Every structure is written in C-alpha cells, then in structure tokens.
Coordinates of C-alpha atoms in Angstrom, one line a residue:
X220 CA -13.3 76.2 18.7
X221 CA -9.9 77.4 18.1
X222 CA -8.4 76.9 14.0
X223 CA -5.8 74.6 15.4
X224 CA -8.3 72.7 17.1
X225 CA -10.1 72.5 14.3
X226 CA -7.3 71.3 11.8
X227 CA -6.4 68.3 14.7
X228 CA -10.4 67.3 14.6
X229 CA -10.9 67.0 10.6
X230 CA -7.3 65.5 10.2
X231 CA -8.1 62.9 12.7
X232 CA -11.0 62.2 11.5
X233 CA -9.9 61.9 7.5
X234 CA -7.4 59.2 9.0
X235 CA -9.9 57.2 10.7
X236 CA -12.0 57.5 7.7
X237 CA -9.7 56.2 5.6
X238 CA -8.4 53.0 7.9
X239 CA -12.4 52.5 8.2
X240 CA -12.4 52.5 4.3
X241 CA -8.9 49.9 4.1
X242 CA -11.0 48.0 6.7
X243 CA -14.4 47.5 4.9
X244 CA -13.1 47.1 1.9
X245 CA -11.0 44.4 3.2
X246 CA -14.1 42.8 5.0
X247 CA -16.0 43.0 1.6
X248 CA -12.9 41.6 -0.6
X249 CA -13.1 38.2 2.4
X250 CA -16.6 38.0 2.0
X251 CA -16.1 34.3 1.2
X252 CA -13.4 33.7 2.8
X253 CA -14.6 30.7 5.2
X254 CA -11.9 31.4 8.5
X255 CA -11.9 35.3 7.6
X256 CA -13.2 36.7 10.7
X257 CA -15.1 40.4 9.9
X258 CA -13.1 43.8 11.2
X259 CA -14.3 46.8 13.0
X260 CA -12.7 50.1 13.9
X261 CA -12.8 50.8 17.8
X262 CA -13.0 54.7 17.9
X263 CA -13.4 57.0 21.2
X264 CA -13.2 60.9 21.0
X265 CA -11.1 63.7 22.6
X266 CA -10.8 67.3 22.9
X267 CA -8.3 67.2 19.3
X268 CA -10.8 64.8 17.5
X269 CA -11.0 61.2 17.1
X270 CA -9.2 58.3 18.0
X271 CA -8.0 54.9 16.6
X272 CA -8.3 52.4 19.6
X273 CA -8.3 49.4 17.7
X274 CA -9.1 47.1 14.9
X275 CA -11.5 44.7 16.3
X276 CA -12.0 41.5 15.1
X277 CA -15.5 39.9 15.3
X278 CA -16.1 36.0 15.9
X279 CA -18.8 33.0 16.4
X280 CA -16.6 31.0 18.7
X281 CA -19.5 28.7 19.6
X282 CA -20.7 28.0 16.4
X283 CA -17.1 28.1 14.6
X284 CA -16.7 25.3 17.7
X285 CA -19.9 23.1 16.3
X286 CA -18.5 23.8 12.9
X287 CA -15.5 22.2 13.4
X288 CA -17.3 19.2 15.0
X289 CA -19.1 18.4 12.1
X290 CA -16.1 18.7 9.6
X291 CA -14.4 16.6 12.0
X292 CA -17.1 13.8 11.7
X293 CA -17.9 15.2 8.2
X294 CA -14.1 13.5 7.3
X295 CA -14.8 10.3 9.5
X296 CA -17.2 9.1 7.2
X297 CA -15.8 9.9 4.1
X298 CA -12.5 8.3 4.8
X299 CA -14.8 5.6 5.9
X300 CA -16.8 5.5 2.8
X301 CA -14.6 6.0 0.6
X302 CA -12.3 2.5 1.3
X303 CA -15.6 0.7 2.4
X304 CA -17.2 1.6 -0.9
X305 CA -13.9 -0.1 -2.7
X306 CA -14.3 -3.6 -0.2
X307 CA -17.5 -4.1 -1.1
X308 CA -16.4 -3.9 -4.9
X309 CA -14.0 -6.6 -4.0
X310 CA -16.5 -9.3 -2.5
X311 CA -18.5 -8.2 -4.5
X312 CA -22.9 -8.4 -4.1
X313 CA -24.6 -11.9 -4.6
X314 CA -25.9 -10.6 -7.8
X315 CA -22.3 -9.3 -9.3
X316 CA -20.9 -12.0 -11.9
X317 CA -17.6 -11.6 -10.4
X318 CA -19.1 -11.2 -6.8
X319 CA -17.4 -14.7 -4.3
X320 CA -21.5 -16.0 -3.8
X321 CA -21.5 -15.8 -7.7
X322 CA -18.6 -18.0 -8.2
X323 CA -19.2 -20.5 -5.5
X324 CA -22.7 -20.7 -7.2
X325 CA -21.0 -21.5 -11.0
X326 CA -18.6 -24.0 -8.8
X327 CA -21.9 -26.1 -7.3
X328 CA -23.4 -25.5 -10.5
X329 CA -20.2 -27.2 -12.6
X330 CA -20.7 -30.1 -10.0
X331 CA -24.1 -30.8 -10.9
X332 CA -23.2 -30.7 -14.5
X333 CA -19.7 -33.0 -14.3
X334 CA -22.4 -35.7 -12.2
X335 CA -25.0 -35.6 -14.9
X336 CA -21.8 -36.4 -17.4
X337 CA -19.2 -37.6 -15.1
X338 CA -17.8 -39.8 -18.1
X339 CA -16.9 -36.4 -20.0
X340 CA -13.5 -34.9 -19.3
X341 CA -15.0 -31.5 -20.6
X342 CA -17.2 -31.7 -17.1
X343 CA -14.1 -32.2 -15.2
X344 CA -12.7 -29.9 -16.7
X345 CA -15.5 -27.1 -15.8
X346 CA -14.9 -27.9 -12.6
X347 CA -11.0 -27.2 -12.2
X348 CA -11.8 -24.3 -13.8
X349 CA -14.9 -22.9 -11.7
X350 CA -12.7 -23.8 -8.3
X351 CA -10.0 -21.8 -9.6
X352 CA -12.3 -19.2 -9.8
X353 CA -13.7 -19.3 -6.7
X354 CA -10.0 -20.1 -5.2
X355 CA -8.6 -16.8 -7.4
X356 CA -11.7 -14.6 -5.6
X357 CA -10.3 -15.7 -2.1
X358 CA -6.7 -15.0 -2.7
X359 CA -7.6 -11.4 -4.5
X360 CA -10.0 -10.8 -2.0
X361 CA -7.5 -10.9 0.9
X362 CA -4.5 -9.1 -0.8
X363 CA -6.8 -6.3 -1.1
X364 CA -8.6 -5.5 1.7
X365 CA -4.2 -6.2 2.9
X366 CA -3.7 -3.8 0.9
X367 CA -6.5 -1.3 1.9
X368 CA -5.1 -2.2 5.3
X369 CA -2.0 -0.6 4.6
X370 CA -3.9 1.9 2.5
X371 CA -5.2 3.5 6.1
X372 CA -1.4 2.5 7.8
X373 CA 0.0 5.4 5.8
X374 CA -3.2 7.6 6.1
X375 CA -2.7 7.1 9.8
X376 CA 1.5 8.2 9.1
X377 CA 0.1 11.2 6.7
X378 CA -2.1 12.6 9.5
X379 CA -0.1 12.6 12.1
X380 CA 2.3 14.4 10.1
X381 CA -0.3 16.9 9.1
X382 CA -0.8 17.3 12.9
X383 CA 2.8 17.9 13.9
X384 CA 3.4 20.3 11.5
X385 CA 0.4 22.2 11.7
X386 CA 0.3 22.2 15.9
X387 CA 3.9 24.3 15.3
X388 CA 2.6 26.4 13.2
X389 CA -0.1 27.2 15.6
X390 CA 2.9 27.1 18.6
X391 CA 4.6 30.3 16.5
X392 CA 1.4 31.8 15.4
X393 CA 0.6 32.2 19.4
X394 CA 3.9 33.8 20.0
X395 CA 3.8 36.2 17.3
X396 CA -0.2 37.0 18.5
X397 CA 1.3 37.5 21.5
X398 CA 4.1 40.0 20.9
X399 CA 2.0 41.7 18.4
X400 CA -0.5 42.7 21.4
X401 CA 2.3 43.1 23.9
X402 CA 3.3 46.5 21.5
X403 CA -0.2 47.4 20.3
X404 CA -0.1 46.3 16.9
X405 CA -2.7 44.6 14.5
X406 CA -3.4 41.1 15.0
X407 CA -6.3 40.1 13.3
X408 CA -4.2 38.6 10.1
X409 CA -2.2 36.8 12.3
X410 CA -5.5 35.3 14.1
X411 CA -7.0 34.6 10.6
X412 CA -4.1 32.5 9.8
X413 CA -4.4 30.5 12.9
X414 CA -8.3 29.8 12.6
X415 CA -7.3 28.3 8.8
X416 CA -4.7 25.7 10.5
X417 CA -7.1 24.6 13.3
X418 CA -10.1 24.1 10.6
X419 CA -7.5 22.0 9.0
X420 CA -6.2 20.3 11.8
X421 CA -9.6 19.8 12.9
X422 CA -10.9 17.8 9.7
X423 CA -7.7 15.1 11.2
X424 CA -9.4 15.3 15.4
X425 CA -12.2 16.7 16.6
X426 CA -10.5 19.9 18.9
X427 CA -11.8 22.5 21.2
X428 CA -10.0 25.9 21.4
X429 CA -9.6 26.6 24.7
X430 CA -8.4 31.1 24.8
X431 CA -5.3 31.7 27.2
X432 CA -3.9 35.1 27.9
X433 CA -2.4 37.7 25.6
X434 CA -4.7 36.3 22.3
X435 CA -3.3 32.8 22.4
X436 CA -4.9 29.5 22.6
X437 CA -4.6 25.8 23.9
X438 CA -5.7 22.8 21.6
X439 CA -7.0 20.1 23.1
X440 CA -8.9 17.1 21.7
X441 CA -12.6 16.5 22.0
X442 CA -11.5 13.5 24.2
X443 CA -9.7 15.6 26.8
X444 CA -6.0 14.8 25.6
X445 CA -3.7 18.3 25.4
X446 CA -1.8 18.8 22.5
X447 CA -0.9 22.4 22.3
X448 CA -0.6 24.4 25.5
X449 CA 2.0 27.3 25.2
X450 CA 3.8 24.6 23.4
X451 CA 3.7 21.0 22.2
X452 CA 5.3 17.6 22.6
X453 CA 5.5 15.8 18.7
X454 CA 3.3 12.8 17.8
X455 CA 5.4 9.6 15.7
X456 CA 3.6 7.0 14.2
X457 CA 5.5 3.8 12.5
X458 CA 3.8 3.0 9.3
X459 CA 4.0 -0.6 7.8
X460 CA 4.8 -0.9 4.5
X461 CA 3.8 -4.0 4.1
X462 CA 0.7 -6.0 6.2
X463 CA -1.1 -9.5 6.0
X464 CA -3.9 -10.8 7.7
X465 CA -1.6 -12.3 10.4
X466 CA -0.7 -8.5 11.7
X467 CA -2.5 -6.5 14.3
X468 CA -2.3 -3.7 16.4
X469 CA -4.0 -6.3 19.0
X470 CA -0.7 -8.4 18.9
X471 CA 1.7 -5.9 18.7
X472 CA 1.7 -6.3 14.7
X473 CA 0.8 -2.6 14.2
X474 CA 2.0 0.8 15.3
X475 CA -0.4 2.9 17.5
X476 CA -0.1 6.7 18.7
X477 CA 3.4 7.4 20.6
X478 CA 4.4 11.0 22.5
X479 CA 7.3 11.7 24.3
X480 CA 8.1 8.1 24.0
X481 CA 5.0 7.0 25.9
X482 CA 1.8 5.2 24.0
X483 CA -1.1 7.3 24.1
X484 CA -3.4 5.0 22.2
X485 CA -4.3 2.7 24.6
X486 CA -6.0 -0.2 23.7
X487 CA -7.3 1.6 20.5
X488 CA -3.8 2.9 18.7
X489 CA -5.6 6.3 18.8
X490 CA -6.3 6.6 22.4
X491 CA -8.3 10.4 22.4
X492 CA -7.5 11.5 19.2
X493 CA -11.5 10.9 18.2
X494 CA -13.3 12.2 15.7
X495 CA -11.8 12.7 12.4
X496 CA -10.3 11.2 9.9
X497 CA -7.4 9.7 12.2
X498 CA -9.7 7.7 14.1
X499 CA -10.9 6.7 10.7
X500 CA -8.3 5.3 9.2
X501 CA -7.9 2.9 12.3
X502 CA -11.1 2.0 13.1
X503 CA -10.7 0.8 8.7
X504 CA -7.2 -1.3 9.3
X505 CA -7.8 -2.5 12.8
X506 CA -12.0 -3.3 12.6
X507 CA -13.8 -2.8 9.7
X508 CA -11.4 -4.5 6.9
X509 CA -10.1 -7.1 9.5
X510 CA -13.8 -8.5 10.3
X511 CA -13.9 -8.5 6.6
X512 CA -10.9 -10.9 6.4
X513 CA -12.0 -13.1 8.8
X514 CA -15.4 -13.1 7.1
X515 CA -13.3 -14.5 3.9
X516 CA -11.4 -17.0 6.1
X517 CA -14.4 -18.5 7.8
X518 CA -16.0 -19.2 4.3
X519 CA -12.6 -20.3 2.5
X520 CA -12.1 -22.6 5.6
X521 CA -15.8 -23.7 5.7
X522 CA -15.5 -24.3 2.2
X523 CA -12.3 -26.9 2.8
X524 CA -13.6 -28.4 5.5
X525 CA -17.0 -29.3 3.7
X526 CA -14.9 -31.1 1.1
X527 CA -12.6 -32.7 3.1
X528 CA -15.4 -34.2 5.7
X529 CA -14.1 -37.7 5.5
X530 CA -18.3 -38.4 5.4
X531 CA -18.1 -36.4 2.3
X532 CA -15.2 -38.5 0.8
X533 CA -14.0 -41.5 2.7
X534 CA -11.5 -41.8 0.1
X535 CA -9.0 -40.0 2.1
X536 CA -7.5 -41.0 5.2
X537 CA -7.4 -38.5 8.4
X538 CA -4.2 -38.0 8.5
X539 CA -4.0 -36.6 5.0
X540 CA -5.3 -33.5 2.9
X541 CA -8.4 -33.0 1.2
X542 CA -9.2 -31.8 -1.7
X543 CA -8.3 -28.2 -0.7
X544 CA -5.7 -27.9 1.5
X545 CA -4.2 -24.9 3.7
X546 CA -1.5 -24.1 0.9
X547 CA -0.6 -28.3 0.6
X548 CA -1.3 -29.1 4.5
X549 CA -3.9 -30.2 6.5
X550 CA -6.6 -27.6 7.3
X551 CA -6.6 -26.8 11.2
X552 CA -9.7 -25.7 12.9
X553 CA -6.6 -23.5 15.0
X554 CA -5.5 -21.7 12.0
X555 CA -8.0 -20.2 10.2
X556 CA -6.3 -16.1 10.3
X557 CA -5.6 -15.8 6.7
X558 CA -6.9 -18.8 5.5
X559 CA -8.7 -17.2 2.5
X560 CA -5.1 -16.3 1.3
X561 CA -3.3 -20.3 1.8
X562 CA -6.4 -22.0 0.6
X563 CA -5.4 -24.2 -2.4
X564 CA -6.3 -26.8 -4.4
X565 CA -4.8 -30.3 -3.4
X566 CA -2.1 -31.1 -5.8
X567 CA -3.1 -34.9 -6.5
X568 CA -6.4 -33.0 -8.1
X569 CA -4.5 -30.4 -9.9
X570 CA -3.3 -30.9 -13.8
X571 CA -0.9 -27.8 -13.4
X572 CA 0.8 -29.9 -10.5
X573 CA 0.6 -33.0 -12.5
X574 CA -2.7 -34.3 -10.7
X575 CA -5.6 -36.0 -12.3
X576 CA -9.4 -34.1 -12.5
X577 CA -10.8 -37.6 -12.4
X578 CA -9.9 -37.4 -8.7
X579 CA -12.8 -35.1 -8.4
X580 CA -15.1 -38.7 -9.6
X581 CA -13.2 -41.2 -7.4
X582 CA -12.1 -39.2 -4.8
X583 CA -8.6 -37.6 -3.5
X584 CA -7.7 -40.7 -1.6
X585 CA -8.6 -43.0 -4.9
X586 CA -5.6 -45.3 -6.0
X587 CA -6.5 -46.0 -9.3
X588 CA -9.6 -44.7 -11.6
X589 CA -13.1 -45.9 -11.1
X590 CA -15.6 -46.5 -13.5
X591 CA -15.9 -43.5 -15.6
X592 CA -19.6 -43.5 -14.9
X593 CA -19.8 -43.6 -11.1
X594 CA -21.1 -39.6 -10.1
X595 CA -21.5 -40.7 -6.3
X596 CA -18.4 -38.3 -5.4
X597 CA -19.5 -35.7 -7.5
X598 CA -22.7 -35.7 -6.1
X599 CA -21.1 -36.0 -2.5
X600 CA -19.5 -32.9 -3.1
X601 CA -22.6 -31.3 -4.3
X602 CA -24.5 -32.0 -1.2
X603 CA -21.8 -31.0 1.0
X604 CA -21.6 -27.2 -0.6
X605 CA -25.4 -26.5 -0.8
X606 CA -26.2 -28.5 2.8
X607 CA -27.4 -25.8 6.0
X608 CA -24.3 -25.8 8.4
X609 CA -23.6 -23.8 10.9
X610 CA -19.5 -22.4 12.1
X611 CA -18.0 -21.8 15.4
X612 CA -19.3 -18.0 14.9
X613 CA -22.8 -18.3 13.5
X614 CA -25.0 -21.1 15.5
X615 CA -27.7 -20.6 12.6
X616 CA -27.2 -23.4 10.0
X617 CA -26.8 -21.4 6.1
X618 CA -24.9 -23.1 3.2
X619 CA -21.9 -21.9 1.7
X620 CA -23.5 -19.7 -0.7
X621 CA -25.7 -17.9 1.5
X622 CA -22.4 -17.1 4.0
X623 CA -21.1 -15.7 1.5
X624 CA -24.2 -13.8 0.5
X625 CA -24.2 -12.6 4.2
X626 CA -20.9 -11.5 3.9
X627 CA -21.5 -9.4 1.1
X628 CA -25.0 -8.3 2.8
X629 CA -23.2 -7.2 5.7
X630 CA -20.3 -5.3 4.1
X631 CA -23.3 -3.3 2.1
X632 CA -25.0 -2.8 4.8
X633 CA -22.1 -1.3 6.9
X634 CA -21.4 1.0 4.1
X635 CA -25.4 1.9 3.7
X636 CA -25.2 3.1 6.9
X637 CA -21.9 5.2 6.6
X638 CA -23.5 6.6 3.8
X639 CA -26.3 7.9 5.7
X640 CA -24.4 9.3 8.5
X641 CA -22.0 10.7 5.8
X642 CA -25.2 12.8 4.5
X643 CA -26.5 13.6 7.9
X644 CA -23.1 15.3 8.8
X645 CA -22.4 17.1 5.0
X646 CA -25.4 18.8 5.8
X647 CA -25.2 19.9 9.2
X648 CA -21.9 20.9 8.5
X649 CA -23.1 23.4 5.3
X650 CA -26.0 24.3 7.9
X651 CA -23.7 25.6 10.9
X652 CA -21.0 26.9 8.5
X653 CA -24.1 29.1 6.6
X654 CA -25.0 30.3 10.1
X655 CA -21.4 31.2 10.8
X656 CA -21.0 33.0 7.8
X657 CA -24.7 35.1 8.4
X658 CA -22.7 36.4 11.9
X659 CA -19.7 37.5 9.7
X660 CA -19.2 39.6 6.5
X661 CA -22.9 40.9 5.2
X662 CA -21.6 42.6 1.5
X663 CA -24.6 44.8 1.2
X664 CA -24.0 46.4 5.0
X665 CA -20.2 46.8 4.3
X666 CA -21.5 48.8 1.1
X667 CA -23.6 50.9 3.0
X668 CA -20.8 51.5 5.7
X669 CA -18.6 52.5 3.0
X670 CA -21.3 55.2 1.9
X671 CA -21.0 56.4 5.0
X672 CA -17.1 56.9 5.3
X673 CA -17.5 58.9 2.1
X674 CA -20.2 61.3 3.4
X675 CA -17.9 61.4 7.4
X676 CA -15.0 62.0 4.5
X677 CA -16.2 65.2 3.0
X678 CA -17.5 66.5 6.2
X679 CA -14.3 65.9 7.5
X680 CA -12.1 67.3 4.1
X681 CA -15.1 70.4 3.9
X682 CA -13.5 71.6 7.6
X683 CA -10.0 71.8 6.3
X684 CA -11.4 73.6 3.1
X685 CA -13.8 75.9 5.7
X686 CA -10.0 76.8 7.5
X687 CA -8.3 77.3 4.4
X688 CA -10.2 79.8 3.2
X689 CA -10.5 81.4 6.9
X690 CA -6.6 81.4 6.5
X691 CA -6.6 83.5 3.1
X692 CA -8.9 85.8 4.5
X693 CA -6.7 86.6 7.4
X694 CA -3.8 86.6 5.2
X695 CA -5.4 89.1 2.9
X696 CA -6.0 91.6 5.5

C-alpha cells in the first residue's frame, strides 16, 4: 500500500468515525423520544478506504401501525368517559341526595305527609317546595347535557381543525422528504417530524400510512376514506354555538363532515373518519347525551301525565291543563322532545303566579276550597306517582321512581362499560408502544457502539501518526 493510499484510507475512515459518533450519540440523546426512529450509518469500502452511503433510519412500521390504533381508540373512550362521567353527575344515582329518583322520592314522600295533615298549610307548603325540586332537576338536567351537547359541537370544530392543519403539514413535509432524496441529502429529521404529526393526527382518526415513491406517504382512514395523497382537499365543519334538545344532525339541526363542498358523513356526520376522538365527540352529541334527554323527557312527561289523568283528578276538565303543564299548555303525547326543559307547574297551583297550594287538596279544576280536612286528592296523587305503569317505550310496567332509577342505572352502566374498554385500550396501547420502543434505541448497545468508534478512531488516527513519522524519516535522509 502506497503512503497516499494510506492517508485516503485513515482519513476516510476518521470521518466515518466521527459521523458514526454524531449518530449514536444522537440515537442515545432520543432514547425516549416516542416517534424518534433509531439511525445507522450505511458504509461500503473501496480501493481509497471507506465510504458514507447513507444514514439509515430504522422503523417498526407494523407495530407503530397497531400503536396508532390503540391511541386512536385509546382517545375514543376517554373523550367518551370523560363527558359521560360529568352526565351521570347530573342525574345523578338513586342513592345521591340531589340525584332526580331522590327528589321525586322527597316529592311522594311530601304527599304522604300533606295527606296525613292536609288541614296544615306547612304540608302544602312542603309540597310546592319538593315539586320545585324535582321540577328544578328537570330543567338543569337538560341545559346540561344541551350544553355538553355543544361541549362535543366545538370538539368536533377543534378536531377537524387539528386535522387540516396538521394534513398540510404532512403535504410539505412529503415535498421537502422528497427533494431531500432527489439530491442525496439526510432525511431522517425530516421523517421524524412527520411520524410526530401522524401520532397526533392519529389520536383524532384512526389512519394507515400507506409509503408512495421518493419517501413520501398517503393517509388514509381506517375506514377507507383518502385524505392525503400527494396532496389534500380541506375538511369544514359548522359548529353551533348554541343547541337545544329540539336540534339534530338527523333533522338537519346539526353540521356533519363537508369536503370540497360535498358531505362526507353520511348518515353519521362522520362518515369514515372512525376511530378517534372525532367519532367521539359525535357519537356524545348525536347518541349518547340525546338518549339521555329523551330519557329526562319521557319521565318529566310521564310524571305530568300521571297528575293530570283526569282518573287521578276529575277536577279538571279535558280541554284544560293539569297540574303540570308543558310550560302553561296542555301536555301532548306528540311533543314530548324537550319536555323535561317546558315542564312547569300549573299557575292556578303556583303562589309565585298568584295560585293557591290548597289546589293541591281540592284539585286544579276546584272552584272554590273544600273542606280543609278532605286528603282524597292528595292521596290521589300519591297513588298515581308510586303506581307500576308502563310508556310508549318500555312495555314493562315501573313507577316513576324506579324510571328514573333506570335512567340513572343505565347512564352508569354505559359509563361502567366505557371505563372498562378505556382500561383495556390504555394498556394495550403502553404494551405495543413498549414493544416499539424495544425494536428502537437500546442505550446500553449504543454505548457499546460508541466504544467501538473510539477503538476504529485510534486505529484509524495511529495510521496517520505511522505516516507521519515515515514522512520525517524520509525527510531526514
């Protein structure tokens, strides 16, 4: 081997030495970073020493695939959880004081008392105040699940947003991938950042990464619908600010999923965008929290309608109201969609509207005041609340109290079972993320690799100090 040759061989190799040493020390410094993907140097030899070919870098794409699946439905149920956590605090459990089966319990209850002393105007009294109870608990009830409804409206708005903007980034990170290969140069920062905005982007819709040439990819949703493929059409969403029980995505009430003009979300407002937490938030506003309303409207309008039975209290005539009314009217079998929010108490029987509580003992229809002692109403009333019935919905007969215990039993049980699969998910998700990370950066080997650069280093920096002396011998001669 000739000096020269010998120069080109150590030199080379004391450069790829020392972009083996930036690299490992780059993979240990990203040991924890989650989309960091772990770099290699690609080397081949030739007659004047070694040769950079390239920086590879190294990738799970199956598993970083199932990963992304399970943050995907890792999100759906805690979006889920999260706002059906916060109904069931607002109907409450039969056993909570404040709970709607509580206070229809401490309205039969005041009942019973007012007809064992219907002569005492405290008993009244008691009552008035234990229907405005349970009259409050419908009204609050449906403002807020209305208002977790428009709670997931603007989640919907928020992610779609999120998906726009990061579906361009993506757009320019291909392009800049792509000329970066096109001239040779490193890529693997450029990848890096890409793999963080589709984990993100991925927590919104469940995705798969489909490779296309020159290092970029295609996005398309676990459903089948493209949304990136060399580049992307924007997705709008009309959030509404406000929304009441009457509004639905069913009726045209609601904004769904719109591209290019067109609706993409089908009969669902989401269409196949599945998976995440966009599918989430309206499966919340258009299912979840709207069976919940009409769960509230059913009682409130089984409640009336008990009450106003004419069989009940044949004060009244059929033509009039009862003693709770749909917000002063008549209450109509036809119009029972947001009910819970119009039910109200008859003004005739109201002392803030200038009524009289002793319509409560002779009955809403009475002209004048009956004997002060007569408890036949009141015990009417009684009986009506706490008889077996059954509604247009459930053919099994329950009084009032237990529908509304099954109300509150259902809405627990819907968010038992989201807890469950919430748990189920969190830990696959650690599980395939932990197996991703064993295929990627391993400290200890990268330490080891970097022990060896410094022994291929001095080998490499001994040569040139083997030629330089060579060199002064020469030159001494």
């Amino acid at each position: 081997m000739s000096i020269s040759s010998a120069i080109h061989s150590a030199v080379s190799g004391l450069n790829l030495n020392a972009l083996r040493a930036e690299v490992t020390s780059h993979n240990i410094a990203n040991s924890l970073t989650e989309e960091y993907g772990r770099r290699e140097v690609s080397q081949s030899s030739g007659p004047s020493g070694v040769k950079v070919d390239d920086v590879i870098r190294h990738e799970t794409p199956i598993l970083t695939a199932d990963r992304r699946s399970a943050g995907a439905e890792t999100g759906f149920f805690e979006r889920s959880l999260d706002t059906l956590e916060r109904l069931e605090a607002v109907i409450g459990t039969p056993s909570t004081q404040a709970g709607l089966a509580s206070k229809l319990t401490a309205f039969e209850n005041a009942l019973v008392a007012a007809g064992n002393a219907p002569s005492q105007p405290a008993s009244l009294a008691a009552i008035d105040s234990a229907v405005s109870d349970v009259l409050s608990a419908f009204h609050q009830g449906t403002r807020s699940i209305q208002g977790l409804r428009q709670e997931a409206d603007a989640a919907i708005a928020q992610d779609i947003t999120a998906l726009n903007s990061g579906l361009s980034q993506i757009e320019k990170l291909n392009g800049d991938i792509g000329r970066a290969r096109a001239v040779g140069a490193p890529d693997a920062s450029l990848i890096d950042a890409r793999q963080a905005v589709i984990d993100q982007l991925s927590k919104i819709v469940s995705l798969k990464e489909i490779p296309r040439g020159n290092g970029t990819v295609a996005l398309i949703s676990s459903s089948g619908l493209v949304l990136l493929d060399g580049s992307f059409s924007p997705l709008s969403f009309e959030a509404t600010p406000t929304i009441v029980a009457e509004m639905t995505y069913a009726t045209d009430g609601l904004s769904g999923i719109v591209r290019s003009e067109q609706n993409i979300g089908d009969e669902t407002g989401f269409g196949r965008l599945t998976g995440g937490t966009l599918e989430a938030s309206f499966n919340l506003r258009d299912h979840s929290l709207t069976k919940a309303q009409d769960g509230l409207d059913r009682i409130a309008f089984d409640l009336a309608t008990r009450l106003s039975d004419p069989l009940v209290d044949p004060s009244g005539g059929a033509a009039d109201p009862g003693i709770l009314t749909d917000g002063g009217a008549i209450v109509e079998a036809t119009n029972i969609l947001g009910f819970a929010e119009r039910i109200e108490l008859n003004a005739l029987a109201d002392p803030v509207e200038g009524g009289e509580l002793s319509r409560w003992r002779d009955g809403i229809g009475s002209v004048s005041m009956g004997p002060i002692g007569n408890a036949e109403q009141l015990f009417r009333f009684h009986e009506a609340l706490a008889r077996p019935q059954a509604d247009s919905i459930n053919n099994t007969p329950m009084t009032l109290i237990a529908r509304a215990a099954d109300l509150s039993a259902s809405l627990s049980s819907e968010r038992f079972a989201t807890e469950q699969d919430l748990g189920f998910s969190t830990a696959r998700l650690e599980g395939l993320r932990s197996a991703e990370q064993a295929h990627g950066v391993d400290s200890d080997q990268e330490l080891q690799i970097l022990m060896q650069i410094e022994r291929s280093y001095a080998a490499n920096a001994k040569v040139l100090q083997a030629v330089n002396a060579m060199m002064q011998k020469i030159l001494e001669i």
